PDB file of C-alpha atoms in Angstrom:
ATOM      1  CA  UNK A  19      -0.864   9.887 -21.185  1.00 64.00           C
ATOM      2  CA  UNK A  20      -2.923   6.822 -22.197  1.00 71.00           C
ATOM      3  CA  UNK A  21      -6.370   6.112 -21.299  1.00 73.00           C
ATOM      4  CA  UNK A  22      -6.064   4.251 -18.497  1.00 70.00           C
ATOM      5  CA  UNK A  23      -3.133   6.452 -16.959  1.00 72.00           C
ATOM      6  CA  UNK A  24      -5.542   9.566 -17.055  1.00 87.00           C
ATOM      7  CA  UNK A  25      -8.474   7.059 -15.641  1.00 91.00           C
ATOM      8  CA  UNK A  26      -6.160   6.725 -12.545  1.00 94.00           C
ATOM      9  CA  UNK A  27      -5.526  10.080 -12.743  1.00 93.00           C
ATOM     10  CA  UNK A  28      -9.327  10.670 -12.658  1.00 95.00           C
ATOM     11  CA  UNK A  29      -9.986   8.292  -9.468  1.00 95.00           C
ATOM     12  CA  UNK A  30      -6.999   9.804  -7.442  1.00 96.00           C
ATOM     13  CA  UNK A  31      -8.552  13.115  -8.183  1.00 95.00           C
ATOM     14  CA  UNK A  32     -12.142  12.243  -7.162  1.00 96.00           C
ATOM     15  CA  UNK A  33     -10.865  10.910  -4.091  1.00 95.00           C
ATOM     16  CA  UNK A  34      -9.056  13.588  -2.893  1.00 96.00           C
ATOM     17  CA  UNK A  35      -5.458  11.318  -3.121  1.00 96.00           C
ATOM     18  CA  UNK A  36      -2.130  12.904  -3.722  1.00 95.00           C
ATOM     19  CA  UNK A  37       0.660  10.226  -4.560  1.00 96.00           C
ATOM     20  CA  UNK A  38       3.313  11.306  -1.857  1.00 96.00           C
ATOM     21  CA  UNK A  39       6.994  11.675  -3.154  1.00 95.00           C
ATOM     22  CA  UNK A  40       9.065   9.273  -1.388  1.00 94.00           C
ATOM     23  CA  UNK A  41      13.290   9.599  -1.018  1.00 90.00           C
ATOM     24  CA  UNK A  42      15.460   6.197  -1.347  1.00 92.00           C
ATOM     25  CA  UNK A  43      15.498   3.712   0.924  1.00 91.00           C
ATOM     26  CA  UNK A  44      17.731   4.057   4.343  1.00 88.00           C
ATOM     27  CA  UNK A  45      18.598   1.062   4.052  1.00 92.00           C
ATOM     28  CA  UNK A  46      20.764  -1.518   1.498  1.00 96.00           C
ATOM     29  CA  UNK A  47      17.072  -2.705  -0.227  1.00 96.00           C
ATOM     30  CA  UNK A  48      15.260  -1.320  -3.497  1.00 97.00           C
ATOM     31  CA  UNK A  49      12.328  -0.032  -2.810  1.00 98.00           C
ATOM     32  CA  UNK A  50      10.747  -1.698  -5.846  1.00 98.00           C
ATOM     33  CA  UNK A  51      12.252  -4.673  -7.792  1.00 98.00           C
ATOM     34  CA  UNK A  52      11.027  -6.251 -11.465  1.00 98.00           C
ATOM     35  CA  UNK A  53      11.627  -9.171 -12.912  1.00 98.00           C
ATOM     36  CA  UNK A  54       9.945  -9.287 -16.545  1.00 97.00           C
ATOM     37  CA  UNK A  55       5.865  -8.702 -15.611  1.00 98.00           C
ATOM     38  CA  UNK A  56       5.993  -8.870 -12.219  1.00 98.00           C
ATOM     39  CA  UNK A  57       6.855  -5.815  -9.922  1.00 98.00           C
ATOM     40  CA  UNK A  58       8.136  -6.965  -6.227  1.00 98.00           C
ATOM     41  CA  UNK A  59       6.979  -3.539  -4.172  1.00 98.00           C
ATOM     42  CA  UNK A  60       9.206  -3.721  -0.578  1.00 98.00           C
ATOM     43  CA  UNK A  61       7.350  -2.904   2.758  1.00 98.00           C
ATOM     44  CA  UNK A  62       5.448   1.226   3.226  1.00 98.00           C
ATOM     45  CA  UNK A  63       5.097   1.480   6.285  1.00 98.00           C
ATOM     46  CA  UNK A  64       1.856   3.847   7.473  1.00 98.00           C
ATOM     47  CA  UNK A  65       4.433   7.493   7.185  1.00 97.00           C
ATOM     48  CA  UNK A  66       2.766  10.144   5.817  1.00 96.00           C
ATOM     49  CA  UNK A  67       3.975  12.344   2.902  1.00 90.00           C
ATOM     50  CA  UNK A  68       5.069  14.967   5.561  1.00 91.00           C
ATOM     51  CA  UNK A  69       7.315  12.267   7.357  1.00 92.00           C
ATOM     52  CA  UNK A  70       4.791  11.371  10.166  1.00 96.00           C
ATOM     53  CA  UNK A  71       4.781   7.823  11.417  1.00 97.00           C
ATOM     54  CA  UNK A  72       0.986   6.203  12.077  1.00 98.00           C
ATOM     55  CA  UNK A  73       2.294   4.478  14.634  1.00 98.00           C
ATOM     56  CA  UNK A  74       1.314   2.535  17.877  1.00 98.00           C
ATOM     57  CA  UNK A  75      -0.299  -1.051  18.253  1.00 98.00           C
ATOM     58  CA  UNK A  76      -3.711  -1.900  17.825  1.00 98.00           C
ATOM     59  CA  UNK A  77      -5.358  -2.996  21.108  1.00 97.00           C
ATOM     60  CA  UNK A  78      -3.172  -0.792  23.165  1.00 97.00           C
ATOM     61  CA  UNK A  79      -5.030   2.653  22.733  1.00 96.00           C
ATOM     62  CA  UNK A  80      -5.451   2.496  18.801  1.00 98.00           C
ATOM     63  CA  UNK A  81      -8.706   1.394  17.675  1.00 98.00           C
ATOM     64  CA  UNK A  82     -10.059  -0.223  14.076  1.00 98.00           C
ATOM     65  CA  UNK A  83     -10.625   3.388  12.922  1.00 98.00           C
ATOM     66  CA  UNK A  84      -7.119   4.520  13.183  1.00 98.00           C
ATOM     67  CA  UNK A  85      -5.894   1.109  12.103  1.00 98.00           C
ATOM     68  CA  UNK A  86      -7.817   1.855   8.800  1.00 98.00           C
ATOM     69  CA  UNK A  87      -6.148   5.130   8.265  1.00 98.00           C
ATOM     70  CA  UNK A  88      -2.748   4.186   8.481  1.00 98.00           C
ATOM     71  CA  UNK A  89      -3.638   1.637   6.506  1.00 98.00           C
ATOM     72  CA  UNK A  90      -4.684   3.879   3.338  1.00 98.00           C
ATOM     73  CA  UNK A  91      -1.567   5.510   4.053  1.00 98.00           C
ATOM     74  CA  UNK A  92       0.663   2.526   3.668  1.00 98.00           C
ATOM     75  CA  UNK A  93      -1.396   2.048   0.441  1.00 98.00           C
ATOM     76  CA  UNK A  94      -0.500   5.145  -1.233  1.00 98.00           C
ATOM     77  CA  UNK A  95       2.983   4.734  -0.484  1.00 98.00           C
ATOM     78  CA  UNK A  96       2.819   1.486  -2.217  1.00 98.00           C
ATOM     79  CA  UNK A  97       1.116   3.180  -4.997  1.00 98.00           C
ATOM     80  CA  UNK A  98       3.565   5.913  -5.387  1.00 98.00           C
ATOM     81  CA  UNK A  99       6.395   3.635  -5.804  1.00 98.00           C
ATOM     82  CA  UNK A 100       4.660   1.736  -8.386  1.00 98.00           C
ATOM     83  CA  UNK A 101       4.267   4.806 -10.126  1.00 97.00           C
ATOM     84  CA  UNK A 102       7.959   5.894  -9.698  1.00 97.00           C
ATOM     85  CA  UNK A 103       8.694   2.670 -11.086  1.00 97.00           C
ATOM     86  CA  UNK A 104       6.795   1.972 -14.220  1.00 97.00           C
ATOM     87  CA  UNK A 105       3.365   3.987 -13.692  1.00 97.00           C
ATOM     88  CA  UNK A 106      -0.250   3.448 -12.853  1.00 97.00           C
ATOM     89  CA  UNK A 107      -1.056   2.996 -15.897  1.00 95.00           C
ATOM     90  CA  UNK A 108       1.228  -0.233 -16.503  1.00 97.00           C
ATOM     91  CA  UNK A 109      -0.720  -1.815 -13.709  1.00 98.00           C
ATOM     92  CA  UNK A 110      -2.309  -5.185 -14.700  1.00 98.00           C
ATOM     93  CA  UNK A 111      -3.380  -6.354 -11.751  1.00 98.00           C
ATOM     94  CA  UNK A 112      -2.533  -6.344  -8.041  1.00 98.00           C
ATOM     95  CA  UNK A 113      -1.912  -9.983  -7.657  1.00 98.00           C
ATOM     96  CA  UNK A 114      -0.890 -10.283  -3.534  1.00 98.00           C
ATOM     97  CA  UNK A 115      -0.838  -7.671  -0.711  1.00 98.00           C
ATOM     98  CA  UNK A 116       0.709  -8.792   2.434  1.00 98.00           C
ATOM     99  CA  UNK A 117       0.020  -6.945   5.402  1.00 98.00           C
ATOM    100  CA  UNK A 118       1.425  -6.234   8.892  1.00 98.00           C
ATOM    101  CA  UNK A 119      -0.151  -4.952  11.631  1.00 98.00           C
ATOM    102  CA  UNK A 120       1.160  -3.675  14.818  1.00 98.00           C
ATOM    103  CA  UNK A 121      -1.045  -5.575  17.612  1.00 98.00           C
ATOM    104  CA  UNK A 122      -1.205  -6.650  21.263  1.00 98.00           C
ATOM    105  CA  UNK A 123      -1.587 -10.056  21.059  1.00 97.00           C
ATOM    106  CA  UNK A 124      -5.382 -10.379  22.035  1.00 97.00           C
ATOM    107  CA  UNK A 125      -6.059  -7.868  19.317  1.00 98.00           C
ATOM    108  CA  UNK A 126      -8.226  -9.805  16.292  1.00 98.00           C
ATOM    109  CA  UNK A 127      -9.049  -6.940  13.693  1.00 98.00           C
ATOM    110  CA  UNK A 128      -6.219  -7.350  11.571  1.00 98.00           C
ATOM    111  CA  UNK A 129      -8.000  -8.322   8.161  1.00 98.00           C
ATOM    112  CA  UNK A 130     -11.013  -4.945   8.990  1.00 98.00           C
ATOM    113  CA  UNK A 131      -7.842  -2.945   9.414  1.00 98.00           C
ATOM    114  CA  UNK A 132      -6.364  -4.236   6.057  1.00 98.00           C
ATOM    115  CA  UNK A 133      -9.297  -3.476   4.018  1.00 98.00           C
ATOM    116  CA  UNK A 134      -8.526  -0.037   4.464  1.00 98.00           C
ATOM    117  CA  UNK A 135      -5.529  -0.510   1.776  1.00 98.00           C
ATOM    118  CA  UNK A 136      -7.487  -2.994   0.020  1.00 98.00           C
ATOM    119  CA  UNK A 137     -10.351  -1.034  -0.820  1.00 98.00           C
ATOM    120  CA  UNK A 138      -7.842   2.304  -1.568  1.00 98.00           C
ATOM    121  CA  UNK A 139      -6.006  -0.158  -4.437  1.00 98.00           C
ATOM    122  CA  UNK A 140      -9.508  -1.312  -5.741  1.00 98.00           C
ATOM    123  CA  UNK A 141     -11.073   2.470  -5.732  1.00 98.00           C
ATOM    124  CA  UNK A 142      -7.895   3.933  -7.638  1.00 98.00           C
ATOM    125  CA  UNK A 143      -7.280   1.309  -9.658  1.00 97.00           C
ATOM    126  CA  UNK A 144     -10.199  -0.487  -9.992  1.00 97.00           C
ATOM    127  CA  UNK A 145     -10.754  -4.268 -11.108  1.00 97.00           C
ATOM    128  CA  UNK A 146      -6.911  -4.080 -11.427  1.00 97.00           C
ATOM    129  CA  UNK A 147      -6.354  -3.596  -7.835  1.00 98.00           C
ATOM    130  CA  UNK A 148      -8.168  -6.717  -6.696  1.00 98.00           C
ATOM    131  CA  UNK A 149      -5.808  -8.946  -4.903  1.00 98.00           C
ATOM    132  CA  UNK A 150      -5.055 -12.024  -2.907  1.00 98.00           C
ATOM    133  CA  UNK A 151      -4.253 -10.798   0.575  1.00 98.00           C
ATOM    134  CA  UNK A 152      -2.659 -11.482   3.880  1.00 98.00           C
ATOM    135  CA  UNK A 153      -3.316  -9.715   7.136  1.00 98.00           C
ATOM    136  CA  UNK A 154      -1.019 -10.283  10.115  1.00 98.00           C
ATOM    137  CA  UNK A 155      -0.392  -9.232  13.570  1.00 98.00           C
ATOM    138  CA  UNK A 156       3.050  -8.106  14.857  1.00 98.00           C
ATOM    139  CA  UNK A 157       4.142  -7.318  17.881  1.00 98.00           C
ATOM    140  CA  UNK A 158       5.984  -4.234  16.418  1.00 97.00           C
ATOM    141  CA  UNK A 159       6.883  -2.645  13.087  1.00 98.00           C
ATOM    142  CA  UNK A 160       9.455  -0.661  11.597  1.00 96.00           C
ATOM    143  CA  UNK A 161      10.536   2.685  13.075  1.00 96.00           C
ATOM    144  CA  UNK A 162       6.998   2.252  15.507  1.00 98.00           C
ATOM    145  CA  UNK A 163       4.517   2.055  12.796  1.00 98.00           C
ATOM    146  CA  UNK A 164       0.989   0.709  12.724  1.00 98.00           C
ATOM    147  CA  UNK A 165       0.973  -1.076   9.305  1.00 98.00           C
ATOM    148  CA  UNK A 166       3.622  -2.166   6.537  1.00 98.00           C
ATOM    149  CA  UNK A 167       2.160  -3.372   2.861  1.00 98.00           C
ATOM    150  CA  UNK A 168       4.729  -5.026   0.820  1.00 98.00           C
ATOM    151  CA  UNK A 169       2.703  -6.352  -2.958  1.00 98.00           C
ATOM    152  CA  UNK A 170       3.625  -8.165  -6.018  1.00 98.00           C
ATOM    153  CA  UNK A 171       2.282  -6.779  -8.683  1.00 98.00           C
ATOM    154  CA  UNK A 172       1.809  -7.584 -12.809  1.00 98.00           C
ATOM    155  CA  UNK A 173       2.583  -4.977 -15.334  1.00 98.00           C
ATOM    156  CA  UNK A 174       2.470  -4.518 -19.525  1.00 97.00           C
ATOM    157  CA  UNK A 175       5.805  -5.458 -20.265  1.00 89.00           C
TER     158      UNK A 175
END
């Protein structure tokens, strides 16, 4: 393993992170799709590597804390499936995370929510995971969850 695979290695270790292994798709997508440098991740929702769903909306009973967790979930996801695709390691840089999350409409906590995944990809991968970013309400996710994460990503060729 090179040096900076084992350096991620390190971080997810310190942090107390396992990578989750994650099936195929349900659906007619690929989960992860690259075109020379540049990984195209597809949405993770906030499921949990034991198939629980993070779900409900914030403002309606699900508060900035919970928002946050589901978050980092989502973010791990979208970590494992860069791994499954080319590996930690081949991470250049995170260059845009777009983010969903599940909201009533007069909730406004979107982007405090976000940086929950945000500050998982910087902590595990450091300066490489520093990204553009977009937080967004929606007035529902995928199969009821709280937050999806989709990314593009750069990689060594």
């Amino acid at each position: 393993m090179s040096a900076a695979g084992t350096e991620v290695r390190r971080r997810l270790a310190e942090l107390s992170l396992e990578l989750p292994v994650l099936g195929p798709p349900k659906y007619a997508y690929e989960p992860v799709v690259r075109a020379g440098e540049l990984l195209y991740v597809s949405g993770q929702i906030s499921r949990t590597g034991a198939g629980e769903i993070l779900g409900g909306r914030l403002g309606d009973g699900i508060g900035v804390a919970e928002g946050i967790a589901a978050a980092r979930v989502s973010a791990l996801n979208l970590l494992a499936r860069i791994d499954d695709a080319v590996g930690l390691e081949n991470v250049v840089r995170v260059l845009k995370l777009n983010a969903w999350v599940a909201s009533t409409a007069d909730a406004i906590d979107q982007p405090e929510v976000v940086d929950g995944a945000s500050q998982l990809l910087i902590d595990v991968l450091g300066d490489a995971g520093r990204h553009a970013r977009t937080a967004l309400p929606a007035p529902g996710l995928p199969q009821g969850a709280l937050v999806e994460l989709d990314a593009t990503v750069a990689v060594r060729a």
